[in-house]
Coordinates of C-alpha atoms in Angstrom, one line a residue:
M1015 CA 93.7 -19.3 75.7
A1016 CA 93.4 -16.3 73.4
R1017 CA 96.0 -14.0 72.2
I1018 CA 95.5 -10.3 73.2
F1019 CA 97.6 -7.5 72.0
I1020 CA 97.5 -4.0 73.3
I1021 CA 98.9 -1.1 71.5
D1022 CA 99.1 2.0 73.6
A1023 CA 101.4 4.8 74.2
D1024 CA 101.1 4.6 78.1
P1025 CA 103.1 2.0 79.7
A1026 CA 101.5 1.9 83.0
F1027 CA 97.9 1.1 81.1
C1028 CA 99.6 -1.6 79.1
E1029 CA 101.2 -3.3 82.1
S1030 CA 98.0 -3.2 84.1
L1031 CA 95.8 -4.4 81.3
G1032 CA 98.3 -7.1 80.4
A1033 CA 98.2 -8.2 84.2
I1034 CA 94.3 -8.4 84.0
V1035 CA 94.5 -10.5 80.8
A1036 CA 96.9 -12.7 82.2
G1037 CA 94.9 -13.3 85.2
L1038 CA 92.0 -14.4 82.8
G1039 CA 94.2 -17.0 81.4
H1040 CA 94.9 -15.5 78.2
Q1041 CA 98.4 -14.3 76.5
A1042 CA 98.9 -10.6 76.5
E1043 CA 101.6 -8.7 74.4
H1044 CA 101.8 -4.8 74.3
T1045 CA 104.0 -2.0 72.3
Q1046 CA 103.7 1.7 72.5
S1047 CA 103.8 2.5 68.9
L1048 CA 102.3 1.3 65.4
T1049 CA 105.4 0.7 64.0
A1050 CA 106.4 -1.6 66.8
A1051 CA 103.4 -3.3 66.6
L1052 CA 103.5 -4.1 62.8
A1053 CA 107.0 -5.2 63.2
S1054 CA 105.9 -7.8 65.8
P1055 CA 105.2 -11.4 64.8
S1056 CA 102.5 -11.9 67.4
L1057 CA 100.2 -9.2 65.7
R1058 CA 99.4 -11.7 62.8
N1059 CA 97.8 -14.2 65.1
A1060 CA 96.2 -12.2 67.5
D1061 CA 92.6 -12.7 68.5
I1062 CA 91.7 -9.3 70.2
L1063 CA 93.5 -6.1 69.6
F1064 CA 93.3 -3.1 72.1
L1065 CA 94.1 -0.2 70.0
N1066 CA 94.6 3.6 71.0
T1067 CA 93.0 6.3 68.7
A1068 CA 96.1 8.6 69.4
L1069 CA 99.6 7.0 69.1
P1070 CA 103.0 8.7 68.7
D1071 CA 103.4 7.6 65.0
G1072 CA 99.9 7.7 63.7
S1073 CA 96.2 7.6 64.4
G1074 CA 94.7 4.3 65.5
L1075 CA 91.4 5.2 63.7
E1076 CA 93.2 5.6 60.4
A1077 CA 95.2 2.3 61.1
L1078 CA 92.0 0.3 61.9
P1079 CA 90.7 -0.9 58.7
K1080 CA 94.3 -2.2 58.1
L1081 CA 94.6 -4.0 61.2
R1082 CA 91.3 -5.6 60.7
T1083 CA 92.6 -7.4 57.4
L1084 CA 95.4 -9.1 59.1
P1085 CA 95.2 -13.0 58.6
A1086 CA 93.6 -13.6 62.1
K1087 CA 90.9 -11.4 61.4
P1088 CA 91.1 -9.7 65.2
E1089 CA 88.3 -8.2 66.8
V1090 CA 89.5 -4.8 67.7
I1091 CA 88.5 -2.6 70.8
M1092 CA 89.5 0.9 70.4
T1093 CA 90.6 2.9 73.5
T1094 CA 90.5 6.7 74.0
D1095 CA 91.9 9.4 76.4
A1096 CA 89.3 11.5 75.2
A1097 CA 86.0 10.2 73.9
S1098 CA 84.3 11.9 71.1
A1099 CA 80.7 11.2 69.2
D1100 CA 82.4 11.6 65.9
G1101 CA 85.5 9.1 66.9
A1102 CA 82.9 6.4 68.3
E1103 CA 81.1 6.6 64.7
R1104 CA 84.1 6.1 62.8
A1105 CA 85.2 3.5 65.0
I1106 CA 82.2 1.6 64.7
R1107 CA 81.9 2.2 60.9
N1108 CA 85.4 0.8 60.3
G1109 CA 84.4 -2.5 62.1
A1110 CA 85.8 -1.9 65.7
W1111 CA 84.2 -4.3 68.2
D1112 CA 83.7 -1.3 71.0
Y1113 CA 84.6 2.2 71.6
V1114 CA 86.0 2.8 75.1
A1115 CA 87.2 5.5 77.3
K1116 CA 90.2 5.2 79.4
Q1117 CA 88.7 7.4 82.3
G1118 CA 88.6 5.4 85.4
A1119 CA 90.0 1.9 86.4
V1120 CA 91.4 -0.4 83.7
D1121 CA 88.9 -2.7 85.0
R1122 CA 86.3 -1.5 82.6
M1123 CA 88.2 -3.1 79.8
V1124 CA 87.4 -6.5 81.1
L1125 CA 83.6 -6.7 79.8
P1126 CA 84.3 -5.5 76.5
L1127 CA 87.2 -8.2 76.0
I1128 CA 85.0 -11.0 77.5
R1129 CA 82.1 -10.1 75.1
A1130 CA 84.5 -9.9 72.2
L1131 CA 85.9 -13.4 73.3
D1132 CA 82.7 -15.1 73.7
Y1133 CA 81.7 -13.5 70.2
R1134 CA 85.0 -14.9 68.8
G1135 CA 84.4 -18.4 70.0
R1136 CA 80.9 -18.5 68.6
K1137 CA 81.7 -17.0 65.2
P1138 CA 80.2 -19.0 62.3
V1139 CA 82.0 -20.3 59.5
K1140 CA 83.0 -17.6 57.0
R1141 CA 80.7 -17.5 54.2
G1142 CA 81.9 -18.2 50.6
E1143 CA 83.6 -15.7 48.5
V1144 CA 81.7 -13.2 47.0
R1145 CA 81.5 -13.9 43.1
L1146 CA 82.0 -10.7 41.1
K1147 CA 81.5 -10.5 37.4
R1148 CA 84.3 -9.2 35.1
D1149 CA 84.7 -5.5 35.0
S1150 CA 82.6 -5.0 38.1
I1151 CA 84.3 -3.9 41.4
I1152 CA 88.3 -3.5 41.5
G1153 CA 90.4 -2.9 44.2
G1154 CA 91.6 -4.6 47.5
S1155 CA 91.6 -1.7 50.0
P1156 CA 90.3 -2.5 53.6
G1157 CA 87.3 -0.1 53.2
L1158 CA 86.5 -2.1 50.0
A1159 CA 87.0 -5.5 51.7
R1160 CA 84.6 -4.6 54.2
C1161 CA 81.8 -3.7 51.6
L1162 CA 82.4 -7.2 50.2
D1163 CA 81.9 -8.7 53.5
I1164 CA 78.4 -6.7 53.8
V1165 CA 77.6 -7.9 50.3
S1166 CA 78.2 -11.4 51.3
E1167 CA 75.8 -10.9 54.2
A1168 CA 73.2 -9.2 52.3
A1169 CA 73.3 -11.9 49.3
A1170 CA 72.6 -14.6 51.9
S1171 CA 69.1 -13.2 52.5
D1172 CA 66.1 -11.2 51.2
A1173 CA 66.6 -8.3 53.5
S1174 CA 66.2 -4.7 52.5
T1175 CA 69.5 -3.1 52.1
L1176 CA 70.5 0.7 52.0
L1177 CA 73.6 1.8 50.4
Y1178 CA 75.2 5.1 51.3
G1179 CA 77.8 6.7 49.3
E1180 CA 78.9 10.0 47.4
T1181 CA 78.1 10.5 43.8
G1182 CA 80.0 8.3 41.6
V1183 CA 81.5 5.8 44.2
G1184 CA 79.5 2.8 42.1
K1185 CA 76.3 2.1 44.3
E1186 CA 74.4 0.4 41.4
V1187 CA 77.7 -1.8 41.0
F1188 CA 77.3 -2.9 44.5
A1189 CA 73.6 -3.5 44.1
R1190 CA 74.2 -5.7 41.1
A1191 CA 76.6 -7.6 43.3
I1192 CA 74.2 -8.3 45.9
H1193 CA 71.7 -9.4 43.1
D1194 CA 74.3 -11.6 41.5
N1195 CA 75.5 -13.3 44.4
S1196 CA 71.8 -14.0 45.7
Q1197 CA 69.4 -16.6 45.2
R1198 CA 67.5 -14.3 42.9
N1199 CA 70.4 -14.0 40.4
T1200 CA 68.2 -15.6 37.7
G1201 CA 65.6 -13.0 38.2
P1202 CA 65.3 -9.5 36.8
F1203 CA 67.4 -6.6 38.1
V1204 CA 65.1 -3.6 37.8
A1205 CA 66.8 -0.2 38.6
V1206 CA 64.7 3.0 39.2
D1207 CA 66.3 6.6 39.2
C1208 CA 63.9 8.1 41.8
A1209 CA 65.3 11.6 41.1
S1210 CA 63.8 11.4 37.5
L1211 CA 60.4 10.3 38.8
S1212 CA 57.8 13.2 38.1
R1213 CA 55.2 13.8 41.0
T1214 CA 52.3 13.1 38.4
L1215 CA 53.5 10.1 36.9
A1216 CA 55.5 8.4 39.6
G1217 CA 52.4 6.2 40.8
S1218 CA 52.0 5.1 36.9
T1219 CA 55.8 4.5 36.7
L1220 CA 56.2 2.4 39.7
F1221 CA 53.0 0.5 39.9
G1222 CA 51.6 0.7 36.4
H1223 CA 48.2 1.6 35.1
R1224 CA 45.1 0.3 33.3
K1225 CA 43.8 1.6 30.2
G1226 CA 41.9 4.9 30.3
A1227 CA 43.2 5.4 33.8
F1228 CA 44.1 9.1 32.5
T1229 CA 44.7 11.0 29.2
G1230 CA 47.0 8.9 27.2
A1231 CA 46.7 5.8 28.9
D1232 CA 45.4 4.0 25.7
K1233 CA 46.5 0.2 27.1
D1234 CA 47.5 -1.7 30.2
R1235 CA 51.0 -1.1 31.4
D1236 CA 53.0 -2.9 34.1
G1237 CA 54.9 -0.9 36.2
L1238 CA 58.5 -1.3 37.3
V1239 CA 57.6 -3.0 40.6
A1240 CA 55.5 -5.7 38.8
Q1241 CA 58.5 -6.3 36.4
A1242 CA 60.8 -6.8 39.7
H1243 CA 58.7 -10.0 40.5
K1244 CA 61.4 -13.0 41.4
G1245 CA 64.1 -10.3 41.2
T1246 CA 65.4 -7.1 42.7
L1247 CA 64.2 -3.6 42.9
F1248 CA 66.8 -1.2 42.9
L1249 CA 65.7 2.3 43.9
D1250 CA 68.6 4.8 43.1
E1251 CA 68.5 8.3 44.7
I1252 CA 65.7 7.1 47.2
G1253 CA 65.8 10.4 48.9
E1254 CA 64.4 12.3 45.9
L1255 CA 61.3 10.1 46.3
P1256 CA 58.1 12.4 46.8
L1257 CA 56.4 12.4 50.2
A1258 CA 53.3 11.2 48.9
M1259 CA 54.9 8.3 47.1
Q1260 CA 56.8 7.5 50.3
K1261 CA 53.5 6.8 52.1
I1262 CA 52.2 4.5 49.4
F1263 CA 55.4 2.5 49.4
L1264 CA 55.2 1.7 52.9
R1265 CA 52.3 -1.0 52.4
V1266 CA 54.1 -2.3 49.3
L1267 CA 57.2 -3.2 51.5
Q1268 CA 55.3 -4.6 54.3
E1269 CA 52.6 -6.6 52.0
H1270 CA 54.3 -6.8 48.6
R1271 CA 51.0 -5.9 47.1
F1272 CA 49.9 -2.9 45.2
R1273 CA 46.9 -1.4 43.0
P1274 CA 47.8 0.0 39.6
V1275 CA 46.6 3.3 38.8
G1276 CA 42.9 3.0 37.7
G1277 CA 42.9 -0.8 38.5
R1278 CA 40.6 -2.5 40.9
A1279 CA 42.4 -5.6 41.9
E1280 CA 45.6 -5.6 43.9
I1281 CA 48.7 -7.4 42.2
T1282 CA 51.4 -9.2 44.1
S1283 CA 54.9 -8.8 43.2
D1284 CA 57.8 -10.8 45.0
F1285 CA 60.9 -8.6 44.9
R1286 CA 63.7 -7.8 46.9
L1287 CA 64.4 -4.3 47.8
I1288 CA 67.8 -2.2 47.6
C1289 CA 68.0 1.3 47.9
A1290 CA 70.8 3.7 47.6
T1291 CA 71.3 7.6 48.3
N1292 CA 73.9 10.3 48.5
R1293 CA 72.0 12.2 51.0
N1294 CA 71.8 11.8 55.0
L1295 CA 68.3 10.4 55.5
E1296 CA 68.5 10.6 59.1
E1297 CA 68.8 14.3 58.7
M1298 CA 66.0 14.6 56.3
V1299 CA 63.8 12.6 58.9
S1300 CA 64.7 15.3 61.2
R1301 CA 63.6 18.0 58.8
G1302 CA 60.2 15.9 58.1
T1303 CA 61.4 15.4 54.1
F1304 CA 61.6 11.7 54.6
R1305 CA 59.4 9.3 56.5
S1306 CA 61.1 7.7 59.5
D1307 CA 58.9 4.5 59.2
L1308 CA 59.9 4.0 55.5
L1309 CA 63.6 4.4 56.7
F1310 CA 63.3 1.9 59.4
R1311 CA 61.9 -0.8 56.9
M1312 CA 64.8 0.1 54.5
R1313 CA 67.7 -0.4 56.4
T1314 CA 67.9 -3.8 57.7
V1315 CA 71.5 -4.0 56.0
V1316 CA 73.3 -0.9 55.6
M1317 CA 76.6 -0.2 53.6
H1318 CA 78.7 2.7 53.6
I1319 CA 80.6 2.6 50.2
P1320 CA 84.0 4.7 50.9
P1321 CA 84.8 7.7 48.2
L1322 CA 87.8 7.1 46.1
R1323 CA 89.9 9.3 47.9
E1324 CA 89.5 6.9 51.0
R1325 CA 91.0 4.2 49.1
I1326 CA 94.0 5.4 47.2
D1327 CA 95.6 2.1 47.3
D1328 CA 93.1 0.9 44.7
L1329 CA 94.1 3.5 42.1
P1330 CA 96.8 1.5 40.2
E1331 CA 94.6 -1.3 39.8
L1332 CA 91.7 0.8 38.7
A1333 CA 93.5 2.8 36.5
N1334 CA 95.2 -0.4 34.7
H1335 CA 91.9 -2.0 34.6
Y1336 CA 90.1 1.0 32.9
I1337 CA 92.9 1.9 30.6
R1338 CA 92.9 -1.5 29.0
R1339 CA 89.2 -1.3 28.7
I1340 CA 89.1 2.2 27.1
C1341 CA 91.9 1.1 24.8
G1342 CA 90.0 -2.0 23.7
K1343 CA 87.0 0.1 23.1
Y1344 CA 88.7 2.5 20.6
G1345 CA 90.9 -0.4 19.1
M1346 CA 94.1 1.5 20.4
P1347 CA 97.3 -0.8 21.4
A1348 CA 97.8 -1.3 24.9
K1349 CA 99.3 1.9 26.9
S1350 CA 101.4 1.9 30.2
I1351 CA 101.1 4.3 32.9
S1352 CA 104.0 6.6 33.8
T1353 CA 105.4 7.2 37.4
D1354 CA 104.4 10.9 37.1
L1355 CA 100.8 10.0 36.2
H1356 CA 100.2 7.5 39.3
A1357 CA 101.5 10.4 41.4
A1358 CA 99.2 12.8 40.0
L1359 CA 96.1 10.4 40.3
R1360 CA 97.0 10.3 44.0
E1361 CA 97.4 13.9 44.6
Y1362 CA 94.1 14.5 43.1
Q1363 CA 90.8 14.6 45.4
W1364 CA 88.4 13.0 43.1
P1365 CA 85.2 14.6 44.0
G1366 CA 83.5 12.5 41.2
N1367 CA 84.9 9.4 42.5
V1368 CA 85.2 6.4 40.2
R1369 CA 83.0 7.9 37.7
E1370 CA 85.1 10.7 37.2
L1371 CA 88.4 8.5 37.1
I1372 CA 86.9 6.5 34.2
H1373 CA 86.0 9.9 32.3
T1374 CA 89.5 11.2 33.3
L1375 CA 91.3 8.3 31.9
E1376 CA 89.4 8.2 28.7
R1377 CA 90.4 11.6 28.1
A1378 CA 94.1 11.0 28.8
V1379 CA 94.1 7.8 26.4
L1380 CA 92.4 9.9 23.6
A1381 CA 95.0 12.7 24.3
A1382 CA 97.9 10.2 24.1
Q1383 CA 96.8 9.0 20.5
D1384 CA 99.5 6.5 19.4
E1385 CA 101.7 7.0 22.3
T1386 CA 102.3 3.8 24.2
K1387 CA 102.8 5.6 27.6
L1388 CA 100.4 8.0 29.4
F1389 CA 101.7 11.0 31.4
S1390 CA 100.4 13.4 33.7
R1391 CA 100.5 16.0 30.6
H1392 CA 97.6 13.8 29.1
L1393 CA 95.3 14.4 31.9
P1394 CA 92.5 17.1 31.5
D1395 CA 93.5 20.8 32.5
H1396 CA 91.0 20.9 35.2
V1397 CA 92.6 18.0 37.0
R1398 CA 96.2 19.3 36.7
I1399 CA 95.2 22.8 37.7
S1400 CA 93.9 21.4 40.8
I1401 CA 96.8 19.5 41.7
A1402 CA 99.0 22.5 40.7
R1403 CA 96.9 25.0 43.0
A1404 CA 97.1 22.4 46.1
A1405 CA 100.9 22.1 45.6
A1406 CA 101.1 25.7 45.4
N1407 CA 99.1 26.3 48.5
T1408 CA 101.2 23.6 50.6
Q1409 CA 104.5 25.2 49.3
Q1410 CA 103.2 28.8 50.4
T1411 CA 102.5 27.5 53.9
E1412 CA 105.7 25.7 54.3
D1413 CA 107.7 28.8 53.2
A1414 CA 105.9 31.1 55.4
P1415 CA 107.6 32.3 58.4
A1416 CA 106.8 30.2 61.7
A1417 CA 104.9 33.2 63.4
L1418 CA 102.9 33.8 60.4
R1419 CA 101.8 30.3 59.4
P1420 CA 98.2 29.4 59.8
A1421 CA 97.0 27.2 62.3
S1422 CA 96.2 23.6 61.4
G1423 CA 92.9 23.5 59.3
D1424 CA 93.2 27.2 58.3
V1425 CA 93.2 28.2 54.8
P1426 CA 96.7 29.6 53.9
A1427 CA 96.9 33.3 53.1
Q1428 CA 96.8 34.4 49.4
A1429 CA 99.8 36.4 47.9
D1430 CA 97.4 39.1 47.6
S1431 CA 95.9 39.3 50.9
K1432 CA 95.9 42.2 53.3
P1433 CA 98.9 43.0 55.4
V1434 CA 99.4 40.8 58.0
H1435 CA 99.2 41.9 61.7
A1436 CA 101.3 41.0 64.7
P1437 CA 101.3 41.9 68.5
L1438 CA 103.6 44.8 69.5
P1439 CA 106.5 43.9 72.0
P1440 CA 105.7 44.8 75.6
D1441 CA 108.1 47.5 75.8
A1442 CA 107.3 49.2 72.6
P1443 CA 106.3 53.1 73.0
L1444 CA 102.7 54.4 73.1
I1445 CA 101.3 56.5 70.5
P1446 CA 102.9 60.0 70.8
G1447 CA 100.5 62.4 72.9
A1448 CA 98.6 59.6 74.3
S1449 CA 98.1 59.6 77.9
D1450 CA 97.0 57.0 80.5
T1451 CA 96.3 59.6 83.4
P1452 CA 92.7 60.0 85.0
D1453 CA 92.5 63.6 83.6
T1454 CA 92.1 62.5 79.8
F1455 CA 91.0 59.3 78.4
T1456 CA 92.8 58.2 75.2
P1457 CA 93.0 54.5 74.8
P1458 CA 96.8 54.1 74.8
L1459 CA 98.1 51.1 73.0
R1460 CA 99.0 48.3 75.3
P1461 CA 101.2 45.4 75.1
G1462 CA 99.6 42.8 73.2
A1463 CA 97.8 45.6 70.9
F1464 CA 98.3 45.3 67.0
C1465 CA 100.4 46.9 64.7
S1466 CA 100.5 46.9 60.8
I1467 CA 103.3 45.3 59.0
S1468 CA 104.1 46.1 55.3
E1469 CA 104.4 43.3 53.1
S1470 CA 107.9 44.3 52.2
A1471 CA 109.2 43.6 55.7
E1472 CA 111.5 40.8 56.2
P1473 CA 110.3 38.4 59.0
T1474 CA 113.4 38.5 60.9
D1475 CA 113.6 42.3 61.3
L1476 CA 110.5 44.5 61.6
R1477 CA 111.9 47.7 63.0
D1478 CA 111.9 49.7 59.8
D1479 CA 108.2 48.8 58.8
L1480 CA 106.3 48.7 62.0
T1481 CA 103.5 51.6 62.1
L1482 CA 100.9 51.9 64.7
L1483 CA 97.3 52.7 63.8
P1484 CA 96.0 56.1 63.6
P1485 CA 95.3 57.5 67.0
A1486 CA 92.0 58.9 68.3
T1487 CA 91.2 62.7 68.2
P1488 CA 92.3 64.2 71.4
I1489 CA 89.5 65.4 74.1
A1490 CA 89.4 69.1 74.7
G1491 CA 92.5 69.6 77.0
A1492 CA 94.4 66.6 76.0
P1493 CA 97.9 67.1 74.7
A1494 CA 98.0 67.6 71.0
Q1495 CA 97.7 64.5 69.0
T1496 CA 97.3 63.7 65.2
P1497 CA 93.5 64.5 63.9
A1498 CA 91.4 61.5 63.4
H1499 CA 90.5 62.4 60.1
Q1500 CA 93.9 61.9 58.6
K1501 CA 94.4 58.6 57.1
S1502 CA 98.3 58.4 57.6
A1503 CA 99.9 56.4 60.3
T1504 CA 101.8 57.9 63.1
P1505 CA 105.4 56.6 63.2
V1506 CA 106.7 54.8 66.0
R1507 CA 110.0 55.9 67.6
S1508 CA 112.9 53.5 66.7
L1509 CA 112.7 50.0 68.3
P1510 CA 115.6 48.3 70.1
S1511 CA 118.0 46.8 67.7
T1512 CA 117.5 43.2 69.0
P1513 CA 115.3 41.3 66.6
Y1514 CA 111.5 40.9 67.5
S1515 CA 112.3 37.0 67.5
E1516 CA 114.7 37.4 70.2
I1517 CA 112.6 39.7 72.3
E1518 CA 109.9 37.1 72.2
D1519 CA 112.1 34.6 73.8
K1520 CA 113.3 37.0 76.7
P1521 CA 111.3 36.7 80.0
Q1522 CA 109.1 39.3 80.3
S1523 CA 107.0 40.4 83.3
R1524 CA 103.4 40.8 81.6
Q1525 CA 99.9 41.3 83.3
P1526 CA 97.6 38.3 81.8
L1527 CA 95.3 39.7 79.2
R1528 CA 91.7 40.2 79.8
P1529 CA 89.0 38.8 77.5
F1530 CA 88.8 41.3 74.6
F1531 CA 85.2 42.2 74.8
E1532 CA 85.5 42.9 78.5
Y1533 CA 88.6 45.1 77.6
R1534 CA 86.6 46.9 75.0
D1535 CA 83.3 47.4 77.0
K1536 CA 85.6 48.9 79.8
A1537 CA 87.4 51.2 77.5
F1538 CA 84.2 52.4 75.8
L1539 CA 82.4 53.2 79.2
S1540 CA 85.4 55.1 80.5
Y1541 CA 85.7 57.0 77.2
L1542 CA 82.1 57.8 77.3
I1543 CA 82.0 58.8 80.8
E1544 CA 84.9 60.9 80.2
L1545 CA 83.3 62.6 77.0
M1546 CA 80.2 63.5 78.9
D1547 CA 82.2 65.2 81.8
Q1548 CA 84.3 67.2 79.5
S1549 CA 81.2 68.2 77.3
N1550 CA 79.0 68.9 80.5
G1551 CA 76.4 66.5 79.2
D1552 CA 75.9 68.5 76.0
I1553 CA 75.4 66.1 73.0
T1554 CA 76.2 68.6 70.4
T1555 CA 79.4 69.3 72.0
A1556 CA 80.2 65.7 72.6
C1557 CA 79.4 64.7 68.9
S1558 CA 81.9 67.6 67.9
I1559 CA 84.7 66.1 70.1
S1560 CA 84.1 62.5 69.4
E1561 CA 83.1 62.9 65.7
L1562 CA 80.3 60.4 66.4
S1563 CA 76.9 61.1 64.8
R1564 CA 74.1 62.1 67.1
S1565 CA 72.1 58.9 66.8
Y1566 CA 75.3 56.5 67.4
L1567 CA 76.2 58.5 70.2
Y1568 CA 72.6 58.1 71.9
D1569 CA 72.9 54.6 71.2
L1570 CA 76.2 54.2 72.9
L1571 CA 74.8 56.1 76.0
K1572 CA 71.9 54.0 76.3
K1573 CA 73.8 50.5 75.8
Y1574 CA 76.3 51.7 78.4
G1575 CA 73.6 53.3 80.9
I1576 CA 75.2 56.6 80.8
A1577 CA 72.4 58.7 79.5
T1578 CA 70.7 59.7 82.8
P1579 CA 68.2 62.6 83.3
Q1580 CA 70.9 64.7 84.9
R1581 CA 72.8 64.9 81.7
K1582 CA 72.0 67.6 79.2
C1583 CA 70.9 65.2 76.6
R1584 CA 69.0 67.2 74.0

C-alpha cells in the first residue's frame, strides 16, 4: 500500500481524488495549502505527491525542488488549472514525474499515478554518493542536489554529456566531477575552449598535424583529441564551434577515428565527450547555425546547472568557503561575515554567478585589510549601487498611490518621468465651446478620456491641477474655441468638492467603451466628412480649416474612402 499526499486548494478535487486512491487500495491524505502540508508528519513518508501549481500561500512550481528532497524522495505529479508550455518545461526540469491539466474528469489522474507507482516499485538501488574533490562543488540547495544526481548518472557510463548553464556557474567544475567519479578518473581530462579556436587552425588544434602540412608545421604534433585517449574530452562553449568543424566532428564522435592534418593514416582515440554551452542550441539549430545531427549525438545525458540567483540558500556556505580560501591565499587571518554582508549577498542578482561571487569576495577581503569581520561596506561599489538602486525602485513603487502604481511586471516610473495621465470622471465638463451636435464636428472629451496632472498635485485631491488637453481648431460656423496653434491648455470648470477617489467608488451609469482604434477611426471618418462638406470639397479650404498638409489630407481621404470623383480634390 502506497502513501499518496494531495496538495490542492480545491477541496472537491481532493475528496474525489482521495476516494479514487482509496479505491485502488492506497492511503490518501490531502491539504489545501503548502503551509499545512509542510506541517503534516505524513508528508515526510509520502510515496507520491499530487501538487497544484497555484496554491493560496505559494507556487507549487517553486516548492517542487524542496519537496523532491524529502526523506522518502517522493515522485511529484504536478496538477494545474491552466496548463502552459513554460509551466510544463519548468516542472519536468525540476524533477516532476508528470504535468497534468485538471480539466475534465478526475479519472485522468489515475494513469500517471499507476505509472509513477510502477516506477517507484521497480526503482533501482540508489547509486553511491558522488565523490567531490576539495574546493569543488559547494552547497546543498535542491537545484544543486539534482545536478549531483545527474553527475552520478553520467559518471556510471561513457555516454556523451551536455551541460547547459550561464557564464560563471561552474560548468567545467561539474565536468571534472563527472570525470573524477567515472572509470576514466585515472586518464587525462582535456579541456578545449571552442570560442578560442580559429577557423584556420581548429583542425590542427583538435586533430593535430604532420610535419610539412602547412607553413610553420616543422614537426608532427598530436591534437587535443588524441591527448584525451583513455580519458575525457571537454568541449567548452560548443556553440562556438565552426560549422565546417562540426561536420568533421560528427564522424569522430561516431567512429572515434580521425586523420591529422596532412596525415595519411587514421588515428584512434578512446575518449569520453562532455560538452558545455551557455547558448540555446535548439534555437541555433532552427537558425541553421548548429548541426542538428551533432546535437543529437551530444545530448545523451543533459544537465541544466542553475544560476546562483536560483540557489540563494547556498550563499552562506559558498561565502564562508571562498573567504577562508582567499584569506589563506594572501596569508591573512580568518575573517567572519557580518549580518549585513549576508543580507547584501542575498539581495544582489549575481549576473556573473559563482565566478563573480569569488572575485567580489576577494575584493571585499582586500578592502577589509586587517579587520576581522567583513561588512557590506567592503563590497565593490557596483554591487552596492545595484543593491541600492533596486531598493530605491522597490520603495518608490510601494510609496506611489495605488491608482498610479505600475502593474505587476512593469518598470516603476522614475522621478523625472513625464506627467502621469489619469482618466477624467464621467461627469467632468466638456471643453468650452465643444459641440456634439450633427451641425459641427469637434470631437468632445468623453468620459474615460485623459487629462494631464501636474507633478505637484496631491494624489487624494486633483481639483486644482486638472487641465484638459488643447482643443481642436473650430470648423467654420462652429462656436469660438481656443486656436489649435496655442499650446496652453484650456482650464476646466471647477470640479465637485468630492475627492476623485470617492467619485470612483460611487455607482455610475456608464456606457461600455469601444475599442480605442474603432473609436478613433469613427471619429476620424466623421471629422473628414464634415470637413469636406464645409469646404465644399475644396482641398485648399479644407487644409486651411484643419491645418493639415495637402499630402497628409490626401492620405487620410484615401485611407477612409472619402476622396470621390464628385468632390473637388485638386
